[in-house]
PDB file of C-alpha atoms in Angstrom:
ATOM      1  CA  UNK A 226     -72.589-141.213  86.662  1.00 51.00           C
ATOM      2  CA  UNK A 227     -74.522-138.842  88.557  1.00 51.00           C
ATOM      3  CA  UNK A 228     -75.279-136.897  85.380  1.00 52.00           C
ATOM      4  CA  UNK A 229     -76.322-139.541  83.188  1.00 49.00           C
ATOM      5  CA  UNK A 230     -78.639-140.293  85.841  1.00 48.00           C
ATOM      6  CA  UNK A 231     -80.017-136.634  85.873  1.00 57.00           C
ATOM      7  CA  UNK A 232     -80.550-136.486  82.809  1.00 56.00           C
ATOM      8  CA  UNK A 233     -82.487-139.702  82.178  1.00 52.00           C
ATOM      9  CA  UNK A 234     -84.218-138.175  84.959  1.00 51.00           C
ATOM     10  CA  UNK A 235     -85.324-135.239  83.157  1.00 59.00           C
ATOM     11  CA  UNK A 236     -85.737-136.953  79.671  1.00 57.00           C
ATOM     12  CA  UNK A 237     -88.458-139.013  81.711  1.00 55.00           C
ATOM     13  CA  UNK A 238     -89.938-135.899  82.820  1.00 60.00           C
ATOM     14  CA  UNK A 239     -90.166-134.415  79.236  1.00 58.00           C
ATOM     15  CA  UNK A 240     -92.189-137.837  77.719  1.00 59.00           C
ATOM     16  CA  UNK A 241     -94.692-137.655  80.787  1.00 57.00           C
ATOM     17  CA  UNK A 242     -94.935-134.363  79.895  1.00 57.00           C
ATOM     18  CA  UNK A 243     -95.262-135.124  75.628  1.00 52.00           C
ATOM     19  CA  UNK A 244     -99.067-135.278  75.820  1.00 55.00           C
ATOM     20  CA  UNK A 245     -99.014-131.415  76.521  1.00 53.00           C
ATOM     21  CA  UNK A 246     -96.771-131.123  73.317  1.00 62.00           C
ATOM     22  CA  UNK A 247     -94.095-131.740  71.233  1.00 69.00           C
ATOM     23  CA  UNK A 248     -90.738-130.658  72.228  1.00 68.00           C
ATOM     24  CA  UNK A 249     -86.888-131.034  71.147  1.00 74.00           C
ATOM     25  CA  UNK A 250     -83.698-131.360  73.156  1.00 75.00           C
ATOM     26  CA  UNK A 251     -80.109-131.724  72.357  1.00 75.00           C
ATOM     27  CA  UNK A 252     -78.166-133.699  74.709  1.00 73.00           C
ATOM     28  CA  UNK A 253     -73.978-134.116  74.718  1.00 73.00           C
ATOM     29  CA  UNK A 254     -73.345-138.028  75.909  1.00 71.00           C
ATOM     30  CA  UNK A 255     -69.365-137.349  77.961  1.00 68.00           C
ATOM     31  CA  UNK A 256     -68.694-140.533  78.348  1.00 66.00           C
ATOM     32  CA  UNK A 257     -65.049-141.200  80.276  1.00 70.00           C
ATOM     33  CA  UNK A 258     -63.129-142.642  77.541  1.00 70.00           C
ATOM     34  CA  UNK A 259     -65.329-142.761  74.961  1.00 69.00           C
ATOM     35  CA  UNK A 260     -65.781-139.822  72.151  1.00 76.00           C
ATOM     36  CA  UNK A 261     -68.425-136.874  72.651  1.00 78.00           C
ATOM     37  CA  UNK A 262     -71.758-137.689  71.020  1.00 82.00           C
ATOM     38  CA  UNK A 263     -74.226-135.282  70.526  1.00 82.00           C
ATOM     39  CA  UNK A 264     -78.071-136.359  70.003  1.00 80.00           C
ATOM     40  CA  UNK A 265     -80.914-134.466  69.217  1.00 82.00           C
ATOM     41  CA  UNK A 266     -84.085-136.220  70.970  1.00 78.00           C
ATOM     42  CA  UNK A 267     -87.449-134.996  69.844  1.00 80.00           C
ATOM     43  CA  UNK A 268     -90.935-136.138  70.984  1.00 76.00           C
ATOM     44  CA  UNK A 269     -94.526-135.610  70.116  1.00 76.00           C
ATOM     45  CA  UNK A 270     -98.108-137.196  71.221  1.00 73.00           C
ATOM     46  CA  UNK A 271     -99.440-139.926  68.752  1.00 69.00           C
ATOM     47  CA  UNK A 272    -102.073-139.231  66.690  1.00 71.00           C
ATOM     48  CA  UNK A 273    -104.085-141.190  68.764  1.00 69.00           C
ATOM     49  CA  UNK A 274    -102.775-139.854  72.128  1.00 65.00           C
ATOM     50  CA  UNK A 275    -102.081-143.415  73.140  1.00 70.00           C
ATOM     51  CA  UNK A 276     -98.293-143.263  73.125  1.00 71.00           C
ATOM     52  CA  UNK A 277     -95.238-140.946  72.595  1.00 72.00           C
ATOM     53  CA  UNK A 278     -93.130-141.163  69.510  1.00 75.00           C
ATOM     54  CA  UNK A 279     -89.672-140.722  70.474  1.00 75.00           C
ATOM     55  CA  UNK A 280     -86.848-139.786  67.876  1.00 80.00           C
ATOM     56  CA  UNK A 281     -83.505-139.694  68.682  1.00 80.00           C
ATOM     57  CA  UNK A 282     -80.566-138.646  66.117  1.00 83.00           C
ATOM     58  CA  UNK A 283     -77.040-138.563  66.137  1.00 83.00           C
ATOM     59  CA  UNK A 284     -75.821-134.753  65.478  1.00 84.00           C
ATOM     60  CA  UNK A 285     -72.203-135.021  66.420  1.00 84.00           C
ATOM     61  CA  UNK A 286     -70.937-134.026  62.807  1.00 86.00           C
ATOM     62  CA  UNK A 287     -73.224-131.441  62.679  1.00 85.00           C
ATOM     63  CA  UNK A 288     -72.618-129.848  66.407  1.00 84.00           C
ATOM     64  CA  UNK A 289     -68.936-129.939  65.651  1.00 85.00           C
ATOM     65  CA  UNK A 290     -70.043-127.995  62.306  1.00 88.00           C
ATOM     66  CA  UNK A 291     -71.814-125.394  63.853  1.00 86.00           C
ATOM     67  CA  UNK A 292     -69.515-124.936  66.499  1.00 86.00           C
ATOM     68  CA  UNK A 293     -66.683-124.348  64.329  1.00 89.00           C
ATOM     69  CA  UNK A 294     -68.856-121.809  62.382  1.00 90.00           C
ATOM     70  CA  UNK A 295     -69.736-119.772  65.735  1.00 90.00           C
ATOM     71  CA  UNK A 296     -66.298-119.818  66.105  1.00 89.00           C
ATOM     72  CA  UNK A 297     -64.967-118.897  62.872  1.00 89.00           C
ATOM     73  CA  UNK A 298     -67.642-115.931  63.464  1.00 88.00           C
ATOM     74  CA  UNK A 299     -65.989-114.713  66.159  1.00 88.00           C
ATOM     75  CA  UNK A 300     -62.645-114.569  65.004  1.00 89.00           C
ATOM     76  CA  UNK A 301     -63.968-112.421  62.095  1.00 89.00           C
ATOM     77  CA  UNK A 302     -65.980-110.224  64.464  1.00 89.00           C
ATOM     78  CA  UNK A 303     -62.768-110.218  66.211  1.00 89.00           C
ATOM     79  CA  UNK A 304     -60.385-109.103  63.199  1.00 89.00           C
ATOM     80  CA  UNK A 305     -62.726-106.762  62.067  1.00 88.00           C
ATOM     81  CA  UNK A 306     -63.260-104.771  64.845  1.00 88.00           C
ATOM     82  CA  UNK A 307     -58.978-104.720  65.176  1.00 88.00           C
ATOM     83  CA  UNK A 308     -58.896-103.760  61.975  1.00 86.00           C
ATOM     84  CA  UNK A 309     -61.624-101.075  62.595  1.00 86.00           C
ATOM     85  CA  UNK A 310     -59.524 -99.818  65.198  1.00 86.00           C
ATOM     86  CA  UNK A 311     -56.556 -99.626  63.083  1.00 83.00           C
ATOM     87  CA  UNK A 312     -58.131 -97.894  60.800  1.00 82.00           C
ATOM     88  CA  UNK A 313     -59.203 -95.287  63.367  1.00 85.00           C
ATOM     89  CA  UNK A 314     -55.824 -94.988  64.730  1.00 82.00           C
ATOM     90  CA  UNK A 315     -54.365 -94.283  61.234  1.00 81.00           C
ATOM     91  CA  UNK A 316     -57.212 -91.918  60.626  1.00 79.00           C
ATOM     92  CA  UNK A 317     -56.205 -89.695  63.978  1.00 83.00           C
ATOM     93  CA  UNK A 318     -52.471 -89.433  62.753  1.00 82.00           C
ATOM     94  CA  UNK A 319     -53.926 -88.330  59.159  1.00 81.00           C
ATOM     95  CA  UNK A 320     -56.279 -85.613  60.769  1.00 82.00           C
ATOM     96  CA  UNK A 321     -53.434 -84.413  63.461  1.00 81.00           C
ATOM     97  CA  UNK A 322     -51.372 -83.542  60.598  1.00 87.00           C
ATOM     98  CA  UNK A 323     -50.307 -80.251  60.033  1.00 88.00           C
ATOM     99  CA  UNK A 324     -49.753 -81.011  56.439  1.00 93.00           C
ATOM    100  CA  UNK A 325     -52.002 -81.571  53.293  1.00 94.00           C
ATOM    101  CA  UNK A 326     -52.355 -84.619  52.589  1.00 93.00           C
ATOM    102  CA  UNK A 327     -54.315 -85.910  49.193  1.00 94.00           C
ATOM    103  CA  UNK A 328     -54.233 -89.577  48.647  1.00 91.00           C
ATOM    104  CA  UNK A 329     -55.242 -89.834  44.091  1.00 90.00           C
ATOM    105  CA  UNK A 330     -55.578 -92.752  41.695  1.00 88.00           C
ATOM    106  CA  UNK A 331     -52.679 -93.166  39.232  1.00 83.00           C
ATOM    107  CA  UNK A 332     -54.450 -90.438  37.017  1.00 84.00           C
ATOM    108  CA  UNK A 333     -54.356 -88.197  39.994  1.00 86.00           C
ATOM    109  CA  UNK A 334     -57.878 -88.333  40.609  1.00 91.00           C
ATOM    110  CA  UNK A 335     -58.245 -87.486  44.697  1.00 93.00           C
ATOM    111  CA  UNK A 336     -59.843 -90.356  46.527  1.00 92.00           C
ATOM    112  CA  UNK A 337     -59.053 -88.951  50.267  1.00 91.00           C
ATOM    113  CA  UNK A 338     -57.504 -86.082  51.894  1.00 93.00           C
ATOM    114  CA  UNK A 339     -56.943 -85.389  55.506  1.00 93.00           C
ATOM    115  CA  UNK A 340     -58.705 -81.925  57.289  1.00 92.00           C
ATOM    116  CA  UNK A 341     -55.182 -80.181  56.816  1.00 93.00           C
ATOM    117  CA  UNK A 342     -56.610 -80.000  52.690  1.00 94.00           C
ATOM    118  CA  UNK A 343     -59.445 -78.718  53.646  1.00 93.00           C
ATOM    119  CA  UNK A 344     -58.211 -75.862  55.950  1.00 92.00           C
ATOM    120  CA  UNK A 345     -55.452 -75.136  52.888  1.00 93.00           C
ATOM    121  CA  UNK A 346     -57.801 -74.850  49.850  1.00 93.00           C
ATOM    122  CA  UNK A 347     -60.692 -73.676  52.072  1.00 91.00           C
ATOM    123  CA  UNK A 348     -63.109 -76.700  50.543  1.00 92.00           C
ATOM    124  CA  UNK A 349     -65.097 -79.622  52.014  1.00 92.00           C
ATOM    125  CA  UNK A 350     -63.869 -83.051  51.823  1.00 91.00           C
ATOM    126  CA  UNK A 351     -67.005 -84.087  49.593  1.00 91.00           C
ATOM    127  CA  UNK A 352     -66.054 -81.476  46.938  1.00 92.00           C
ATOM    128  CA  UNK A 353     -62.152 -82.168  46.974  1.00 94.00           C
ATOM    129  CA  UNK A 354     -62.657 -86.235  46.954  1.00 94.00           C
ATOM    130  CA  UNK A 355     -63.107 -86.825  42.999  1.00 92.00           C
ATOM    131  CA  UNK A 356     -61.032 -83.497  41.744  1.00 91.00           C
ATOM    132  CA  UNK A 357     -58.381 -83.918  39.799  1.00 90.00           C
ATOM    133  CA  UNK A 358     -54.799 -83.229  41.435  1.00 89.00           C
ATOM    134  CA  UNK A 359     -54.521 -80.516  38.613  1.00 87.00           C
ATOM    135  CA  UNK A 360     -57.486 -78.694  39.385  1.00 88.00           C
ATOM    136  CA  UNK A 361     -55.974 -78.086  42.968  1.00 92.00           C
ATOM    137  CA  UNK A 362     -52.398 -77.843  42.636  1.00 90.00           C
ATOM    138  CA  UNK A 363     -49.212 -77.150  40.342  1.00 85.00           C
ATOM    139  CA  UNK A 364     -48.324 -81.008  39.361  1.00 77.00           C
ATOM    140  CA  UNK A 365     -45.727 -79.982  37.106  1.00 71.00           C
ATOM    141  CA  UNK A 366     -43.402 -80.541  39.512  1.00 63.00           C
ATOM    142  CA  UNK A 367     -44.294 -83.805  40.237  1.00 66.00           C
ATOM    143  CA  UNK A 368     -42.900 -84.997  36.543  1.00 54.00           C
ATOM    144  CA  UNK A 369     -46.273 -87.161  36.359  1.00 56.00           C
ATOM    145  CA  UNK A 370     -46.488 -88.818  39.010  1.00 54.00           C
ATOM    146  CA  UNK A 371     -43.968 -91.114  37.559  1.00 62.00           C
ATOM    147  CA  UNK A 372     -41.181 -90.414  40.785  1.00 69.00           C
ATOM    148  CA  UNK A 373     -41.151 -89.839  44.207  1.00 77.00           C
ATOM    149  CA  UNK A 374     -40.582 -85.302  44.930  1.00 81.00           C
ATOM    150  CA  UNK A 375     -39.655 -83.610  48.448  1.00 85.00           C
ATOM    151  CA  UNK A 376     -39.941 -80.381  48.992  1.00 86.00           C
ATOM    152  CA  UNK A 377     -40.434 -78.904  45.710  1.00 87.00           C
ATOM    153  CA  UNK A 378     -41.799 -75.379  45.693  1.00 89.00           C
ATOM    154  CA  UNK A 379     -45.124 -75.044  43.723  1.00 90.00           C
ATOM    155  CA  UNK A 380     -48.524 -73.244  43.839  1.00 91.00           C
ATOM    156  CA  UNK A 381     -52.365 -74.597  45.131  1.00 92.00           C
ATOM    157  CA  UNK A 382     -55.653 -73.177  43.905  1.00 89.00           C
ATOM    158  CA  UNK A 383     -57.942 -71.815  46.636  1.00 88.00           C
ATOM    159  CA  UNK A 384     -61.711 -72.036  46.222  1.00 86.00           C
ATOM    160  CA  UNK A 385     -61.611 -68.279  45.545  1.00 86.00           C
ATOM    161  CA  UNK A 386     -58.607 -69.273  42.644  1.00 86.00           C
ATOM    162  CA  UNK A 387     -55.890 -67.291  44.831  1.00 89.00           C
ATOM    163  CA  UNK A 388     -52.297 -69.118  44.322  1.00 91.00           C
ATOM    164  CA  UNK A 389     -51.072 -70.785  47.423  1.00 93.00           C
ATOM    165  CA  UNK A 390     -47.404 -71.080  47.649  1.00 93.00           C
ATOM    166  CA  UNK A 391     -46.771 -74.728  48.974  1.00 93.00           C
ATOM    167  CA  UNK A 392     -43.801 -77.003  49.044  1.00 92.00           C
ATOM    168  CA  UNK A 393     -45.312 -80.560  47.969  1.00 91.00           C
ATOM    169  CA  UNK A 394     -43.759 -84.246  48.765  1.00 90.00           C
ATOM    170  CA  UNK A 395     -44.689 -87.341  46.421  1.00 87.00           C
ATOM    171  CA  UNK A 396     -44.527 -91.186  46.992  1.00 87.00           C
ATOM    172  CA  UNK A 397     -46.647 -94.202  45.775  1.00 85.00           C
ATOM    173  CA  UNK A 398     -47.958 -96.804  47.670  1.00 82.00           C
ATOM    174  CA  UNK A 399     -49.453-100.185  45.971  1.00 80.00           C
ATOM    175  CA  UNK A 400     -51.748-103.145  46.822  1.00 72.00           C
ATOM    176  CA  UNK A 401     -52.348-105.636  44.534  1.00 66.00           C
ATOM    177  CA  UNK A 402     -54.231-104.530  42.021  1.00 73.00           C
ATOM    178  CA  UNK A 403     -53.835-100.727  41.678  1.00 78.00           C
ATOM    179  CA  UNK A 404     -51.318 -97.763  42.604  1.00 80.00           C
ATOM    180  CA  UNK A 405     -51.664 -94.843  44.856  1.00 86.00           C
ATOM    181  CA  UNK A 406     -50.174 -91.456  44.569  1.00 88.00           C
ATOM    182  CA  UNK A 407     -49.309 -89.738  47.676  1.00 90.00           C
ATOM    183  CA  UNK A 408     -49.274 -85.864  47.957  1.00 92.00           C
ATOM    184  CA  UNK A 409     -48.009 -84.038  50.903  1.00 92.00           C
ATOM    185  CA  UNK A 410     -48.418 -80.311  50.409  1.00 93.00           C
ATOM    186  CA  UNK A 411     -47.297 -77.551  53.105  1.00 93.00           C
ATOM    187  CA  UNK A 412     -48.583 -74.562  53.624  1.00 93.00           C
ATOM    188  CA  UNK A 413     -45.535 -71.578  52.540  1.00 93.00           C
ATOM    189  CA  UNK A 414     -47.595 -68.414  53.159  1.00 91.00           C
ATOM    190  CA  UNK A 415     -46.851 -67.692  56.389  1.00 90.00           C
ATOM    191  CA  UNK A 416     -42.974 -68.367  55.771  1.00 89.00           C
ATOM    192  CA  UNK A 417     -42.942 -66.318  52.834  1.00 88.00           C
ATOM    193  CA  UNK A 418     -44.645 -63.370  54.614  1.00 87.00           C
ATOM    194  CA  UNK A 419     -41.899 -64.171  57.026  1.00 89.00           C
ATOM    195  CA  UNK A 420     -39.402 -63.618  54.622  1.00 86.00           C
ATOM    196  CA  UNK A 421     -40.754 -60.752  52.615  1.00 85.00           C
ATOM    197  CA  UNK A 422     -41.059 -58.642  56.523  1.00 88.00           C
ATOM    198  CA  UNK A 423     -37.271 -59.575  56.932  1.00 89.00           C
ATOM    199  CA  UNK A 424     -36.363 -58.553  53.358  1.00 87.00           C
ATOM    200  CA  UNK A 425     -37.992 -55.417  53.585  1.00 88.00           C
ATOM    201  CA  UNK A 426     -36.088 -55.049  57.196  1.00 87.00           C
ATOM    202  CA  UNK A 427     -32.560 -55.302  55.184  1.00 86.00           C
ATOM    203  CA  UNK A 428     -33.538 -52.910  52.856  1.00 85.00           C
ATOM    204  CA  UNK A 429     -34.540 -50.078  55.576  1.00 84.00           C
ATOM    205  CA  UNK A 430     -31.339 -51.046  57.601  1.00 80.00           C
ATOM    206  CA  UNK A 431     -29.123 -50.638  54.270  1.00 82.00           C
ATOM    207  CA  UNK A 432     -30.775 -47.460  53.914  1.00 79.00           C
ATOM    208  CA  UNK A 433     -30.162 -45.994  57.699  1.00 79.00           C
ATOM    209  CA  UNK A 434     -26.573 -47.342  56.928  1.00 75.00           C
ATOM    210  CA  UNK A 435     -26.842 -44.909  53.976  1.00 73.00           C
ATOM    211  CA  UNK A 436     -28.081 -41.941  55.513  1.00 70.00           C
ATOM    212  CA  UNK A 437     -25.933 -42.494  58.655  1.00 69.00           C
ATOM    213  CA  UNK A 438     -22.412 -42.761  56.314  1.00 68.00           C
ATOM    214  CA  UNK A 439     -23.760 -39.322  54.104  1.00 66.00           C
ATOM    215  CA  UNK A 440     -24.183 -37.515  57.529  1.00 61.00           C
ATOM    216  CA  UNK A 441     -20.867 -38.474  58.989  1.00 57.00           C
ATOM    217  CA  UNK A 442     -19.128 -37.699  55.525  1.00 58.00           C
ATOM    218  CA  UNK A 443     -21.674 -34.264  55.164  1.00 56.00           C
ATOM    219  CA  UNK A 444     -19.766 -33.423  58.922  1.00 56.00           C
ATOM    220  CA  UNK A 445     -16.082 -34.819  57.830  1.00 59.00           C
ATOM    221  CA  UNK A 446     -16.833 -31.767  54.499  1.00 57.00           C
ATOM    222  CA  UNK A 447     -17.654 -29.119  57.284  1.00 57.00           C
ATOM    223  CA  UNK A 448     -15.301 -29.383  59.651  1.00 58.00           C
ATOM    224  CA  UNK A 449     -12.348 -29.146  56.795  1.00 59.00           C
ATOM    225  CA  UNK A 450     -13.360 -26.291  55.649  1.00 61.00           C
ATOM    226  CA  UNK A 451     -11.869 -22.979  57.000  1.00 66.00           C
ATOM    227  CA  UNK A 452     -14.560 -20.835  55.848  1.00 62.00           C
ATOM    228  CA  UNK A 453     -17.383 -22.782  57.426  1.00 61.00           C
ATOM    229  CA  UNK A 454     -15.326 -22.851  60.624  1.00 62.00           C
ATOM    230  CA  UNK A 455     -15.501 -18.854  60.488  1.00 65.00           C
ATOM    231  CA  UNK A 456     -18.700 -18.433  59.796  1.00 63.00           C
ATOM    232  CA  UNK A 457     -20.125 -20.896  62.499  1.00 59.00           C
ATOM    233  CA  UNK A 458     -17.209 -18.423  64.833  1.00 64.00           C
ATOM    234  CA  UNK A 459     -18.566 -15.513  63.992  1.00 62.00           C
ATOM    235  CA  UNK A 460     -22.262 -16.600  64.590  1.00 61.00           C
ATOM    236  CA  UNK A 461     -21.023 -17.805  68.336  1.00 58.00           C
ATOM    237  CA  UNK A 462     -19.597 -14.217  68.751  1.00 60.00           C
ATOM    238  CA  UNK A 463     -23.031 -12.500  67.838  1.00 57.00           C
ATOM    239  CA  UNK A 464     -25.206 -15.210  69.836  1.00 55.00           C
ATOM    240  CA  UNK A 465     -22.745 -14.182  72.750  1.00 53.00           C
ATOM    241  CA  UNK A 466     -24.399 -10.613  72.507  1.00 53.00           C
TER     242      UNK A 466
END
């Protein structure tokens, strides 16, 4: 066909051209019919300079080979940027959190922890990530990591070792080889601030209540009593003067 005929064309080119230099091309026979052939054809001057040697090998195998390689490159480029993507997606839910969260070894040893740790204990990533969970927290309540917790009411440590009421969630996850202890911890201080202003609201509304019942009994006494009536009479009479 047309392109066989081109490219015996250029091939003829290339050895007129051989004297000037060696050179190597790889040409794809697509042959209707027949299966796809792939040749390397090399050529370089004689010592001499009297002639052209002319080598010409079959490469199929190999071109197949390679090709699978370059693709089997691609698909791995390919997962790894999805996974890379995933893993910034789960990232961006971790740091929205409101929560604490400390991801530890099965001896509670912190491996990661979202910004939400930082902010509680008031400590940089880089000196929470190999801590121990005990260093940072009440575990008690997490019976040893051996079962899952929610909501159980315990203390943190701040960098300044102030106690940080918290209410802390456990679960595990596991790969293959190893375990994973998963900490959720909530921040309680503002709820129990909360709580202590409406506490100490009940007690100053018990005692109004109080002093509003003694005044209305204090009243009830007075206006029983017949001398008090005539004294408060006669003290109209003299302010009528």
């Amino acid at each position: 066909g047309n392109g066989a005929k081109e490219n015996t064309v250029h091939l003829l080119k290339l050895i007129g051209k051989t004297k000037l230099g060696a050179w190597k091309i790889r040409n794809v026979s697509r042959v209707q019919g027949a299966p796809r052939l792939v040749f390397d054809i090399s050529a370089m001057p004689s010592p001499t300079g009297d002639c052209v040697v002319l080598i010409i090998e079959d490469v199929t195998d190999r071109a197949a080979l390679e090709q699978r390689l370059i693709q089997h490159s691609n698909e791995t480029k390919l997962l790894l940027n999805v996974v890379a993507e995933a893993k910034k997606y789960y990232e961006g839910i971790l740091e929205a959190m409101a929560d604490a969260l400390f991801v530890a070894s099965p001896n509670g040893i912190v491996q990661t922890v979202n910004s939400a740790a930082t902010r509680l204990l008031g400590q940089h990533k880089g000196e929470l990530v190999g801590s121990s969970l005990d260093a940072l927290m009440n575990t008690a309540p997490l019976l040893s990591f051996e079962e899952s917790v929610r909501n159980i009411e315990t203390t943190a440590t701040s960098k300044e070792l102030d106690a940080i009421p918290i209410a802390v969630s456990s679960s595990f996850i596991e790969n293959d080889t190893r375990r994973h202890i998963i900490v959720v911890a909530r921040d309680l201080r503002e709820k129990k601030h909360t709580e202590a202003e409406i506490e100490k609201l009940r007690t100053q509304n018990l005692f109004l209540q109080e002093e509003i019942q003694s005044t209305h009994n204090f009243q009830d006494i007075i206006g029983k009593s017949p001398a008090i009536r005539k004294i408060f009479k006669q003290i109209e009479q003299v302010a009528a003067l």
